Amino acid sequence: MKKLNKILSLIILTASLTACKTITGKTYTKVDPLSLIDDASSFYIAVPSNVDPELSFNVLKSNLKNASDSDIRTITKKVKKVYIGMNRERKNTVIQGAIEANVPMLYIPKIFSKKQGWTTSYHSPAGSINDYQIFTQNNFTLSFPDSEVVCLGRDIEGMLDEYDRIHNIPAEESVGQVYTRVIPDLYTWLKQAEDEIRFYTNKPNAYLSYLLGTNLDMKLIDVSGSFKGDPDCDDQYLLNFAFAFKNNIAMRAGKALIMIAFGLASADCETPTDTTLIVRNIHIKKSALYKLLVL
């Protein structure tokens, strides 16, 4: 056991040393994983692992087909926050993800090996001297540009290009700078998710219909909200929504539909503006969110 602990300590130490790169004495910018998510998705979600560790486990398990549960648990323990952008295409869901983690880099070849069904390729951004490994299995892709960042899914090359661009900015030039490919308000909303799961969609009708299991046709611009663990029930969340409607008429009609669909009382709703509806403390099973993420 002592020998095993020494090996694990060495792995974690090695990973931590790779997290901050210096070249000829010059320190380069540490990359925020959220900065790598682009603006081409219609649904975004930020999942801090401390809110629901099982969700992080299930996200990885659904995509790492040949990895053992123990290997996935090892990785899950190193995950801090998961950012995902999603698009629904017919019966499929296309995912782009960036994970904030602390992954022992020497552990990666064991899980993402040819023996486990993974193929390895390399991507070098234009004008860069860096090569990044990409692991592929059944059209699913992963990359670990450093021990604190994991990229996965759609346009992984574009994510690595952006990682390389930001990382190569001298650290002194990036002080106070925020690098984002989505609108600043969305970046801030997702970034500040700490004790709750936060989401946003600019195609709300489709996602609400999926979540509720019934079609709702409302004149919505976008919807944001959050999931928090229900202290009275381990298998469900408390869900909060903010609905932005196109006009006041749509808001009034939409409010009536939403109250019926969720079985709400008027006390659960408020209208801070004539086109905005806030709904709080909806009880929803965790399994509904898992299905939304195609788990």
mmCIF file of N, CA, C and O in Angstrom, residues 53-143:
data_model
loop_
_atom_site.group_PDB
_atom_site.id
_atom_site.type_symbol
_atom_site.label_atom_id
_atom_site.label_comp_id
_atom_site.label_asym_id
_atom_site.label_seq_id
_atom_site.Cartn_x
_atom_site.Cartn_y
_atom_site.Cartn_z
ATOM 1 N N PRO A 53 -22.163 14.440 -8.226
ATOM 2 C CA PRO A 53 -21.036 13.625 -8.732
ATOM 3 C C PRO A 53 -21.487 12.514 -9.680
ATOM 4 O O PRO A 53 -20.745 12.158 -10.599
ATOM 5 N N GLU A 54 -22.680 11.965 -9.470
ATOM 6 C CA GLU A 54 -23.160 10.894 -10.328
ATOM 7 C C GLU A 54 -23.398 11.370 -11.758
ATOM 8 O O GLU A 54 -23.253 10.604 -12.707
ATOM 9 N N LEU A 55 -23.758 12.633 -11.912
ATOM 10 C CA LEU A 55 -23.969 13.164 -13.254
ATOM 11 C C LEU A 55 -22.663 13.175 -14.029
ATOM 12 O O LEU A 55 -22.614 12.762 -15.190
ATOM 13 N N SER A 56 -21.588 13.633 -13.406
ATOM 14 C CA SER A 56 -20.280 13.623 -14.070
ATOM 15 C C SER A 56 -19.866 12.196 -14.420
ATOM 16 O O SER A 56 -19.343 11.932 -15.505
ATOM 17 N N PHE A 57 -20.101 11.277 -13.496
ATOM 18 C CA PHE A 57 -19.773 9.869 -13.749
ATOM 19 C C PHE A 57 -20.554 9.342 -14.952
ATOM 20 O O PHE A 57 -19.999 8.679 -15.839
ATOM 21 N N ASN A 58 -21.855 9.641 -15.009
ATOM 22 C CA ASN A 58 -22.690 9.131 -16.093
ATOM 23 C C ASN A 58 -22.341 9.763 -17.447
ATOM 24 O O ASN A 58 -22.427 9.105 -18.480
ATOM 25 N N VAL A 59 -21.949 11.045 -17.430
ATOM 26 C CA VAL A 59 -21.518 11.696 -18.671
ATOM 27 C C VAL A 59 -20.319 10.950 -19.259
ATOM 28 O O VAL A 59 -20.273 10.647 -20.457
ATOM 29 N N LEU A 60 -19.337 10.635 -18.408
ATOM 30 C CA LEU A 60 -18.151 9.932 -18.883
ATOM 31 C C LEU A 60 -18.474 8.480 -19.252
ATOM 32 O O LEU A 60 -18.016 7.989 -20.279
ATOM 33 N N LYS A 61 -19.268 7.810 -18.448
ATOM 34 C CA LYS A 61 -19.575 6.407 -18.685
ATOM 35 C C LYS A 61 -20.306 6.215 -20.014
ATOM 36 O O LYS A 61 -20.087 5.231 -20.730
ATOM 37 N N SER A 62 -21.177 7.170 -20.365
ATOM 38 C CA SER A 62 -21.950 7.048 -21.601
ATOM 39 C C SER A 62 -21.074 7.193 -22.835
ATOM 40 O O SER A 62 -21.456 6.776 -23.929
ATOM 41 N N ASN A 63 -19.893 7.783 -22.666
ATOM 42 C CA ASN A 63 -19.025 8.020 -23.821
ATOM 43 C C ASN A 63 -17.748 7.178 -23.810
ATOM 44 O O ASN A 63 -17.173 6.918 -24.870
ATOM 45 N N LEU A 64 -17.301 6.759 -22.634
ATOM 46 C CA LEU A 64 -16.103 5.927 -22.546
ATOM 47 C C LEU A 64 -16.543 4.469 -22.464
ATOM 48 O O LEU A 64 -16.517 3.838 -21.402
ATOM 49 N N LYS A 65 -16.943 3.922 -23.607
ATOM 50 C CA LYS A 65 -17.623 2.631 -23.645
ATOM 51 C C LYS A 65 -16.793 1.485 -23.074
ATOM 52 O O LYS A 65 -17.320 0.576 -22.451
ATOM 53 N N ASN A 66 -15.490 1.497 -23.301
ATOM 54 C CA ASN A 66 -14.665 0.356 -22.908
ATOM 55 C C ASN A 66 -13.926 0.558 -21.586
ATOM 56 O O ASN A 66 -13.208 -0.323 -21.137
ATOM 57 N N ALA A 67 -14.118 1.723 -20.977
ATOM 58 C CA ALA A 67 -13.441 1.969 -19.702
ATOM 59 C C ALA A 67 -14.216 1.315 -18.561
ATOM 60 O O ALA A 67 -15.439 1.249 -18.573
ATOM 61 N N SER A 68 -13.480 0.825 -17.570
ATOM 62 C CA SER A 68 -14.126 0.203 -16.418
ATOM 63 C C SER A 68 -14.734 1.276 -15.521
ATOM 64 O O SER A 68 -14.320 2.443 -15.549
ATOM 65 N N ASP A 69 -15.695 0.878 -14.694
ATOM 66 C CA ASP A 69 -16.308 1.820 -13.760
ATOM 67 C C ASP A 69 -15.263 2.396 -12.803
ATOM 68 O O ASP A 69 -15.322 3.582 -12.449
ATOM 69 N N SER A 70 -14.299 1.575 -12.404
ATOM 70 C CA SER A 70 -13.274 2.058 -11.481
ATOM 71 C C SER A 70 -12.394 3.118 -12.137
ATOM 72 O O SER A 70 -12.023 4.117 -11.493
ATOM 73 N N ASP A 71 -12.060 2.922 -13.430
ATOM 74 C CA ASP A 71 -11.277 3.931 -14.149
ATOM 75 C C ASP A 71 -12.064 5.233 -14.270
ATOM 76 O O ASP A 71 -11.516 6.331 -14.091
ATOM 77 N N ILE A 72 -13.358 5.120 -14.589
ATOM 78 C CA ILE A 72 -14.201 6.310 -14.742
ATOM 79 C C ILE A 72 -14.340 7.033 -13.407
ATOM 80 O O ILE A 72 -14.304 8.260 -13.343
ATOM 81 N N ARG A 73 -14.478 6.267 -12.320
ATOM 82 C CA ARG A 73 -14.559 6.875 -10.992
ATOM 83 C C ARG A 73 -13.283 7.657 -10.680
ATOM 84 O O ARG A 73 -13.330 8.748 -10.092
ATOM 85 N N THR A 74 -12.132 7.092 -11.080
ATOM 86 C CA THR A 74 -10.854 7.771 -10.850
ATOM 87 C C THR A 74 -10.821 9.117 -11.554
ATOM 88 O O THR A 74 -10.407 10.127 -10.981
ATOM 89 N N ILE A 75 -11.284 9.137 -12.810
ATOM 90 C CA ILE A 75 -11.307 10.391 -13.562
ATOM 91 C C ILE A 75 -12.333 11.342 -12.969
ATOM 92 O O ILE A 75 -12.077 12.545 -12.811
ATOM 93 N N THR A 76 -13.515 10.816 -12.620
ATOM 94 C CA THR A 76 -14.590 11.661 -12.097
ATOM 95 C C THR A 76 -14.136 12.420 -10.845
ATOM 96 O O THR A 76 -14.492 13.588 -10.649
ATOM 97 N N LYS A 77 -13.363 11.770 -10.010
ATOM 98 C CA LYS A 77 -12.888 12.416 -8.792
ATOM 99 C C LYS A 77 -11.996 13.620 -9.100
ATOM 100 O O LYS A 77 -11.809 14.490 -8.239
ATOM 101 N N LYS A 78 -11.427 13.634 -10.300
ATOM 102 C CA LYS A 78 -10.538 14.731 -10.690
ATOM 103 C C LYS A 78 -11.281 15.860 -11.424
ATOM 104 O O LYS A 78 -10.696 16.882 -11.740
ATOM 105 N N VAL A 79 -12.581 15.646 -11.711
ATOM 106 C CA VAL A 79 -13.368 16.641 -12.443
ATOM 107 C C VAL A 79 -13.896 17.700 -11.483
ATOM 108 O O VAL A 79 -14.471 17.372 -10.440
ATOM 109 N N LYS A 80 -13.718 18.974 -11.846
ATOM 110 C CA LYS A 80 -14.224 20.076 -11.031
ATOM 111 C C LYS A 80 -15.512 20.656 -11.618
ATOM 112 O O LYS A 80 -16.488 20.874 -10.900
ATOM 113 N N LYS A 81 -15.500 20.923 -12.901
ATOM 114 C CA LYS A 81 -16.690 21.498 -13.531
ATOM 115 C C LYS A 81 -16.717 21.097 -15.005
ATOM 116 O O LYS A 81 -15.676 21.067 -15.668
ATOM 117 N N VAL A 82 -17.920 20.800 -15.499
ATOM 118 C CA VAL A 82 -18.111 20.402 -16.890
ATOM 119 C C VAL A 82 -18.942 21.467 -17.596
ATOM 120 O O VAL A 82 -20.004 21.861 -17.104
ATOM 121 N N TYR A 83 -18.447 21.931 -18.743
ATOM 122 C CA TYR A 83 -19.201 22.856 -19.594
ATOM 123 C C TYR A 83 -19.554 22.126 -20.886
ATOM 124 O O TYR A 83 -18.681 21.525 -21.521
ATOM 125 N N ILE A 84 -20.828 22.171 -21.262
ATOM 126 C CA ILE A 84 -21.271 21.468 -22.462
ATOM 127 C C ILE A 84 -22.141 22.382 -23.314
ATOM 128 O O ILE A 84 -23.022 23.074 -22.808
ATOM 129 N N GLY A 85 -21.887 22.356 -24.632
ATOM 130 C CA GLY A 85 -22.779 22.962 -25.615
ATOM 131 C C GLY A 85 -23.411 21.844 -26.422
ATOM 132 O O GLY A 85 -22.711 20.894 -26.812
ATOM 133 N N MET A 86 -24.716 21.914 -26.662
ATOM 134 C CA MET A 86 -25.432 20.820 -27.318
ATOM 135 C C MET A 86 -26.277 21.319 -28.478
ATOM 136 O O MET A 86 -26.811 22.422 -28.444
ATOM 137 N N ASN A 87 -26.399 20.492 -29.503
ATOM 138 C CA ASN A 87 -27.348 20.696 -30.601
ATOM 139 C C ASN A 87 -28.076 19.387 -30.862
ATOM 140 O O ASN A 87 -27.444 18.324 -30.911
ATOM 141 N N ARG A 88 -29.370 19.457 -31.032
ATOM 142 C CA ARG A 88 -30.136 18.268 -31.394
ATOM 143 C C ARG A 88 -30.278 18.211 -32.907
ATOM 144 O O ARG A 88 -30.707 19.168 -33.532
ATOM 145 N N GLU A 89 -29.890 17.097 -33.487
ATOM 146 C CA GLU A 89 -29.985 16.896 -34.931
ATOM 147 C C GLU A 89 -30.750 15.606 -35.187
ATOM 148 O O GLU A 89 -30.210 14.512 -35.028
ATOM 149 N N ARG A 90 -32.027 15.747 -35.542
ATOM 150 C CA ARG A 90 -32.918 14.598 -35.712
ATOM 151 C C ARG A 90 -32.917 13.772 -34.433
ATOM 152 O O ARG A 90 -33.339 14.233 -33.388
ATOM 153 N N LYS A 91 -32.446 12.520 -34.508
ATOM 154 C CA LYS A 91 -32.460 11.659 -33.327
ATOM 155 C C LYS A 91 -31.145 11.707 -32.556
ATOM 156 O O LYS A 91 -31.006 11.041 -31.528
ATOM 157 N N ASN A 92 -30.198 12.486 -33.040
ATOM 158 C CA ASN A 92 -28.892 12.538 -32.397
ATOM 159 C C ASN A 92 -28.689 13.863 -31.670
ATOM 160 O O ASN A 92 -29.321 14.872 -31.987
ATOM 161 N N THR A 93 -27.818 13.833 -30.693
ATOM 162 C CA THR A 93 -27.398 15.046 -30.003
ATOM 163 C C THR A 93 -25.901 15.222 -30.205
ATOM 164 O O THR A 93 -25.124 14.304 -29.939
ATOM 165 N N VAL A 94 -25.509 16.383 -30.704
ATOM 166 C CA VAL A 94 -24.098 16.689 -30.939
ATOM 167 C C VAL A 94 -23.599 17.527 -29.766
ATOM 168 O O VAL A 94 -24.181 18.555 -29.431
ATOM 169 N N ILE A 95 -22.520 17.064 -29.147
ATOM 170 C CA ILE A 95 -22.009 17.697 -27.932
ATOM 171 C C ILE A 95 -20.616 18.269 -28.162
ATOM 172 O O ILE A 95 -19.771 17.672 -28.811
ATOM 173 N N GLN A 96 -20.406 19.449 -27.610
ATOM 174 C CA GLN A 96 -19.060 20.020 -27.492
ATOM 175 C C GLN A 96 -18.837 20.286 -26.011
ATOM 176 O O GLN A 96 -19.652 20.956 -25.366
ATOM 177 N N GLY A 97 -17.765 19.737 -25.455
ATOM 178 C CA GLY A 97 -17.550 19.877 -24.026
ATOM 179 C C GLY A 97 -16.154 20.332 -23.677
ATOM 180 O O GLY A 97 -15.185 20.058 -24.388
ATOM 181 N N ALA A 98 -16.059 21.057 -22.572
ATOM 182 C CA ALA A 98 -14.771 21.448 -22.001
ATOM 183 C C ALA A 98 -14.851 21.216 -20.502
ATOM 184 O O ALA A 98 -15.815 21.635 -19.864
ATOM 185 N N ILE A 99 -13.875 20.524 -19.964
ATOM 186 C CA ILE A 99 -13.916 20.114 -18.569
ATOM 187 C C ILE A 99 -12.754 20.741 -17.797
ATOM 188 O O ILE A 99 -11.609 20.701 -18.245
ATOM 189 N N GLU A 100 -13.094 21.323 -16.657
ATOM 190 C CA GLU A 100 -12.082 21.813 -15.723
ATOM 191 C C GLU A 100 -11.758 20.661 -14.774
ATOM 192 O O GLU A 100 -12.647 20.130 -14.098
ATOM 193 N N ALA A 101 -10.506 20.252 -14.741
ATOM 194 C CA ALA A 101 -10.163 19.039 -14.005
ATOM 195 C C ALA A 101 -8.746 19.118 -13.457
ATOM 196 O O ALA A 101 -8.060 20.140 -13.577
ATOM 197 N N ASN A 102 -8.340 18.032 -12.849
ATOM 198 C CA ASN A 102 -6.953 17.845 -12.418
ATOM 199 C C ASN A 102 -6.606 16.399 -12.720
ATOM 200 O O ASN A 102 -6.623 15.539 -11.842
ATOM 201 N N VAL A 103 -6.323 16.119 -13.975
ATOM 202 C CA VAL A 103 -6.168 14.756 -14.458
ATOM 203 C C VAL A 103 -4.697 14.334 -14.414
ATOM 204 O O VAL A 103 -3.840 15.011 -14.988
ATOM 205 N N PRO A 104 -4.386 13.219 -13.748
ATOM 206 C CA PRO A 104 -3.013 12.693 -13.809
ATOM 207 C C PRO A 104 -2.678 12.286 -15.247
ATOM 208 O O PRO A 104 -3.218 11.308 -15.759
ATOM 209 N N MET A 105 -1.798 13.020 -15.899
ATOM 210 C CA MET A 105 -1.547 12.814 -17.319
ATOM 211 C C MET A 105 -0.960 11.436 -17.626
ATOM 212 O O MET A 105 -1.214 10.870 -18.695
ATOM 213 N N LEU A 106 -0.203 10.877 -16.703
ATOM 214 C CA LEU A 106 0.381 9.563 -16.943
ATOM 215 C C LEU A 106 -0.670 8.456 -16.904
ATOM 216 O O LEU A 106 -0.397 7.329 -17.310
ATOM 217 N N TYR A 107 -1.866 8.789 -16.424
ATOM 218 C CA TYR A 107 -2.940 7.802 -16.359
ATOM 219 C C TYR A 107 -3.679 7.697 -17.691
ATOM 220 O O TYR A 107 -4.335 6.703 -17.974
ATOM 221 N N ILE A 108 -3.566 8.740 -18.532
ATOM 222 C CA ILE A 108 -4.331 8.822 -19.774
ATOM 223 C C ILE A 108 -4.037 7.669 -20.741
ATOM 224 O O ILE A 108 -4.965 7.041 -21.263
ATOM 225 N N PRO A 109 -2.778 7.328 -21.016
ATOM 226 C CA PRO A 109 -2.515 6.249 -21.982
ATOM 227 C C PRO A 109 -3.129 4.909 -21.594
ATOM 228 O O PRO A 109 -3.437 4.092 -22.455
ATOM 229 N N LYS A 110 -3.302 4.669 -20.307
ATOM 230 C CA LYS A 110 -3.877 3.405 -19.860
ATOM 231 C C LYS A 110 -5.336 3.280 -20.299
ATOM 232 O O LYS A 110 -5.788 2.223 -20.732
ATOM 233 N N ILE A 111 -6.096 4.377 -20.159
ATOM 234 C CA ILE A 111 -7.529 4.349 -20.485
ATOM 235 C C ILE A 111 -7.763 4.521 -21.976
ATOM 236 O O ILE A 111 -8.579 3.808 -22.579
ATOM 237 N N PHE A 112 -7.040 5.446 -22.601
ATOM 238 C CA PHE A 112 -7.290 5.771 -23.999
ATOM 239 C C PHE A 112 -6.255 5.090 -24.895
ATOM 240 O O PHE A 112 -5.559 5.724 -25.689
ATOM 241 N N SER A 113 -6.182 3.794 -24.763
ATOM 242 C CA SER A 113 -5.198 3.005 -25.495
ATOM 243 C C SER A 113 -5.840 2.284 -26.680
ATOM 244 O O SER A 113 -7.067 2.156 -26.769
ATOM 245 N N LYS A 114 -5.001 1.804 -27.573
ATOM 246 C CA LYS A 114 -5.479 1.014 -28.708
ATOM 247 C C LYS A 114 -6.188 -0.244 -28.215
ATOM 248 O O LYS A 114 -7.199 -0.684 -28.785
ATOM 249 N N LYS A 115 -5.680 -0.823 -27.133
ATOM 250 C CA LYS A 115 -6.280 -2.020 -26.551
ATOM 251 C C LYS A 115 -7.706 -1.759 -26.092
ATOM 252 O O LYS A 115 -8.569 -2.647 -26.141
ATOM 253 N N GLN A 116 -7.988 -0.547 -25.656
ATOM 254 C CA GLN A 116 -9.321 -0.176 -25.193
ATOM 255 C C GLN A 116 -10.208 0.329 -26.332
ATOM 256 O O GLN A 116 -11.320 0.780 -26.094
ATOM 257 N N GLY A 117 -9.685 0.242 -27.572
ATOM 258 C CA GLY A 117 -10.491 0.614 -28.731
ATOM 259 C C GLY A 117 -10.346 2.044 -29.204
ATOM 260 O O GLY A 117 -11.130 2.517 -30.041
ATOM 261 N N TRP A 118 -9.324 2.769 -28.708
ATOM 262 C CA TRP A 118 -9.119 4.158 -29.089
ATOM 263 C C TRP A 118 -8.030 4.269 -30.160
ATOM 264 O O TRP A 118 -7.055 3.529 -30.129
ATOM 265 N N THR A 119 -8.228 5.188 -31.071
ATOM 266 C CA THR A 119 -7.180 5.529 -32.036
ATOM 267 C C THR A 119 -6.649 6.919 -31.690
ATOM 268 O O THR A 119 -7.383 7.765 -31.167
ATOM 269 N N THR A 120 -5.382 7.124 -31.987
ATOM 270 C CA THR A 120 -4.731 8.386 -31.632
ATOM 271 C C THR A 120 -4.279 9.123 -32.878
ATOM 272 O O THR A 120 -3.687 8.535 -33.782
ATOM 273 N N SER A 121 -4.597 10.412 -32.929
ATOM 274 C CA SER A 121 -4.110 11.274 -34.000
ATOM 275 C C SER A 121 -3.535 12.529 -33.355
ATOM 276 O O SER A 121 -3.610 12.711 -32.134
ATOM 277 N N TYR A 122 -2.958 13.390 -34.195
ATOM 278 C CA TYR A 122 -2.332 14.604 -33.675
ATOM 279 C C TYR A 122 -2.830 15.815 -34.445
ATOM 280 O O TYR A 122 -3.091 15.747 -35.645
ATOM 281 N N HIS A 123 -2.966 16.918 -33.727
ATOM 282 C CA HIS A 123 -3.383 18.173 -34.353
ATOM 283 C C HIS A 123 -2.403 19.267 -33.974
ATOM 284 O O HIS A 123 -2.107 19.466 -32.792
ATOM 285 N N SER A 124 -1.912 19.958 -34.974
ATOM 286 C CA SER A 124 -1.010 21.084 -34.750
ATOM 287 C C SER A 124 -1.665 22.348 -35.299
ATOM 288 O O SER A 124 -1.868 22.461 -36.519
ATOM 289 N N PRO A 125 -2.046 23.303 -34.456
ATOM 290 C CA PRO A 125 -2.650 24.547 -34.939
ATOM 291 C C PRO A 125 -1.720 25.282 -35.899
ATOM 292 O O PRO A 125 -0.493 25.176 -35.799
ATOM 293 N N ALA A 126 -2.302 25.997 -36.838
ATOM 294 C CA ALA A 126 -1.519 26.738 -37.833
ATOM 295 C C ALA A 126 -0.542 27.687 -37.151
ATOM 296 O O ALA A 126 -0.923 28.453 -36.256
ATOM 297 N N GLY A 127 0.703 27.609 -37.551
ATOM 298 C CA GLY A 127 1.728 28.494 -37.020
ATOM 299 C C GLY A 127 2.235 28.125 -35.643
ATOM 300 O O GLY A 127 3.026 28.856 -35.046
ATOM 301 N N SER A 128 1.786 26.982 -35.112
ATOM 302 C CA SER A 128 2.190 26.572 -33.762
ATOM 303 C C SER A 128 3.235 25.464 -33.834
ATOM 304 O O SER A 128 3.249 24.661 -34.768
ATOM 305 N N ILE A 129 4.056 25.404 -32.811
ATOM 306 C CA ILE A 129 5.031 24.317 -32.719
ATOM 307 C C ILE A 129 4.483 23.152 -31.891
ATOM 308 O O ILE A 129 5.144 22.127 -31.735
ATOM 309 N N ASN A 130 3.269 23.318 -31.367
ATOM 310 C CA ASN A 130 2.698 22.312 -30.466
ATOM 311 C C ASN A 130 1.864 21.288 -31.221
ATOM 312 O O ASN A 130 1.140 21.627 -32.161
ATOM 313 N N ASP A 131 1.963 20.044 -30.798
ATOM 314 C CA ASP A 131 1.127 18.950 -31.293
ATOM 315 C C ASP A 131 0.251 18.467 -30.146
ATOM 316 O O ASP A 131 0.746 18.228 -29.040
ATOM 317 N N TYR A 132 -1.049 18.312 -30.413
ATOM 318 C CA TYR A 132 -1.977 17.860 -29.389
ATOM 319 C C TYR A 132 -2.548 16.499 -29.778
ATOM 320 O O TYR A 132 -3.008 16.311 -30.911
ATOM 321 N N GLN A 133 -2.523 15.553 -28.852
ATOM 322 C CA GLN A 133 -3.098 14.239 -29.102
ATOM 323 C C GLN A 133 -4.623 14.304 -29.078
ATOM 324 O O GLN A 133 -5.203 14.965 -28.215
ATOM 325 N N ILE A 134 -5.252 13.611 -30.032
ATOM 326 C CA ILE A 134 -6.704 13.464 -30.059
ATOM 327 C C ILE A 134 -7.021 11.976 -30.024
ATOM 328 O O ILE A 134 -6.497 11.201 -30.831
ATOM 329 N N PHE A 135 -7.850 11.581 -29.087
ATOM 330 C CA PHE A 135 -8.256 10.184 -28.942
ATOM 331 C C PHE A 135 -9.670 10.027 -29.498
ATOM 332 O O PHE A 135 -10.567 10.801 -29.153
ATOM 333 N N THR A 136 -9.868 9.015 -30.357
ATOM 334 C CA THR A 136 -11.151 8.831 -31.037
ATOM 335 C C THR A 136 -11.648 7.401 -30.870
ATOM 336 O O THR A 136 -10.875 6.449 -30.975
ATOM 337 N N GLN A 137 -12.952 7.285 -30.611
ATOM 338 C CA GLN A 137 -13.609 5.985 -30.551
ATOM 339 C C GLN A 137 -15.080 6.175 -30.927
ATOM 340 O O GLN A 137 -15.785 6.983 -30.314
ATOM 341 N N ASN A 138 -15.534 5.433 -31.938
ATOM 342 C CA ASN A 138 -16.944 5.500 -32.368
ATOM 343 C C ASN A 138 -17.403 6.938 -32.608
ATOM 344 O O ASN A 138 -18.463 7.369 -32.146
ATOM 345 N N ASN A 139 -16.581 7.708 -33.311
ATOM 346 C CA ASN A 139 -16.889 9.097 -33.650
ATOM 347 C C ASN A 139 -16.910 10.038 -32.449
ATOM 348 O O ASN A 139 -17.337 11.188 -32.563
ATOM 349 N N PHE A 140 -16.455 9.563 -31.307
ATOM 350 C CA PHE A 140 -16.338 10.420 -30.126
ATOM 351 C C PHE A 140 -14.876 10.774 -29.938
ATOM 352 O O PHE A 140 -14.002 9.906 -30.022
ATOM 353 N N THR A 141 -14.590 12.057 -29.685
ATOM 354 C CA THR A 141 -13.210 12.520 -29.606
ATOM 355 C C THR A 141 -12.922 13.203 -28.272
ATOM 356 O O THR A 141 -13.787 13.872 -27.690
ATOM 357 N N LEU A 142 -11.700 13.047 -27.829
ATOM 358 C CA LEU A 142 -11.218 13.639 -26.582
ATOM 359 C C LEU A 142 -9.794 14.150 -26.775
ATOM 360 O O LEU A 142 -9.034 13.583 -27.553
ATOM 361 N N SER A 143 -9.456 15.198 -26.031
ATOM 362 C CA SER A 143 -8.074 15.664 -26.019
ATOM 363 C C SER A 143 -7.765 16.278 -24.659
ATOM 364 O O SER A 143 -8.654 16.845 -24.008
#
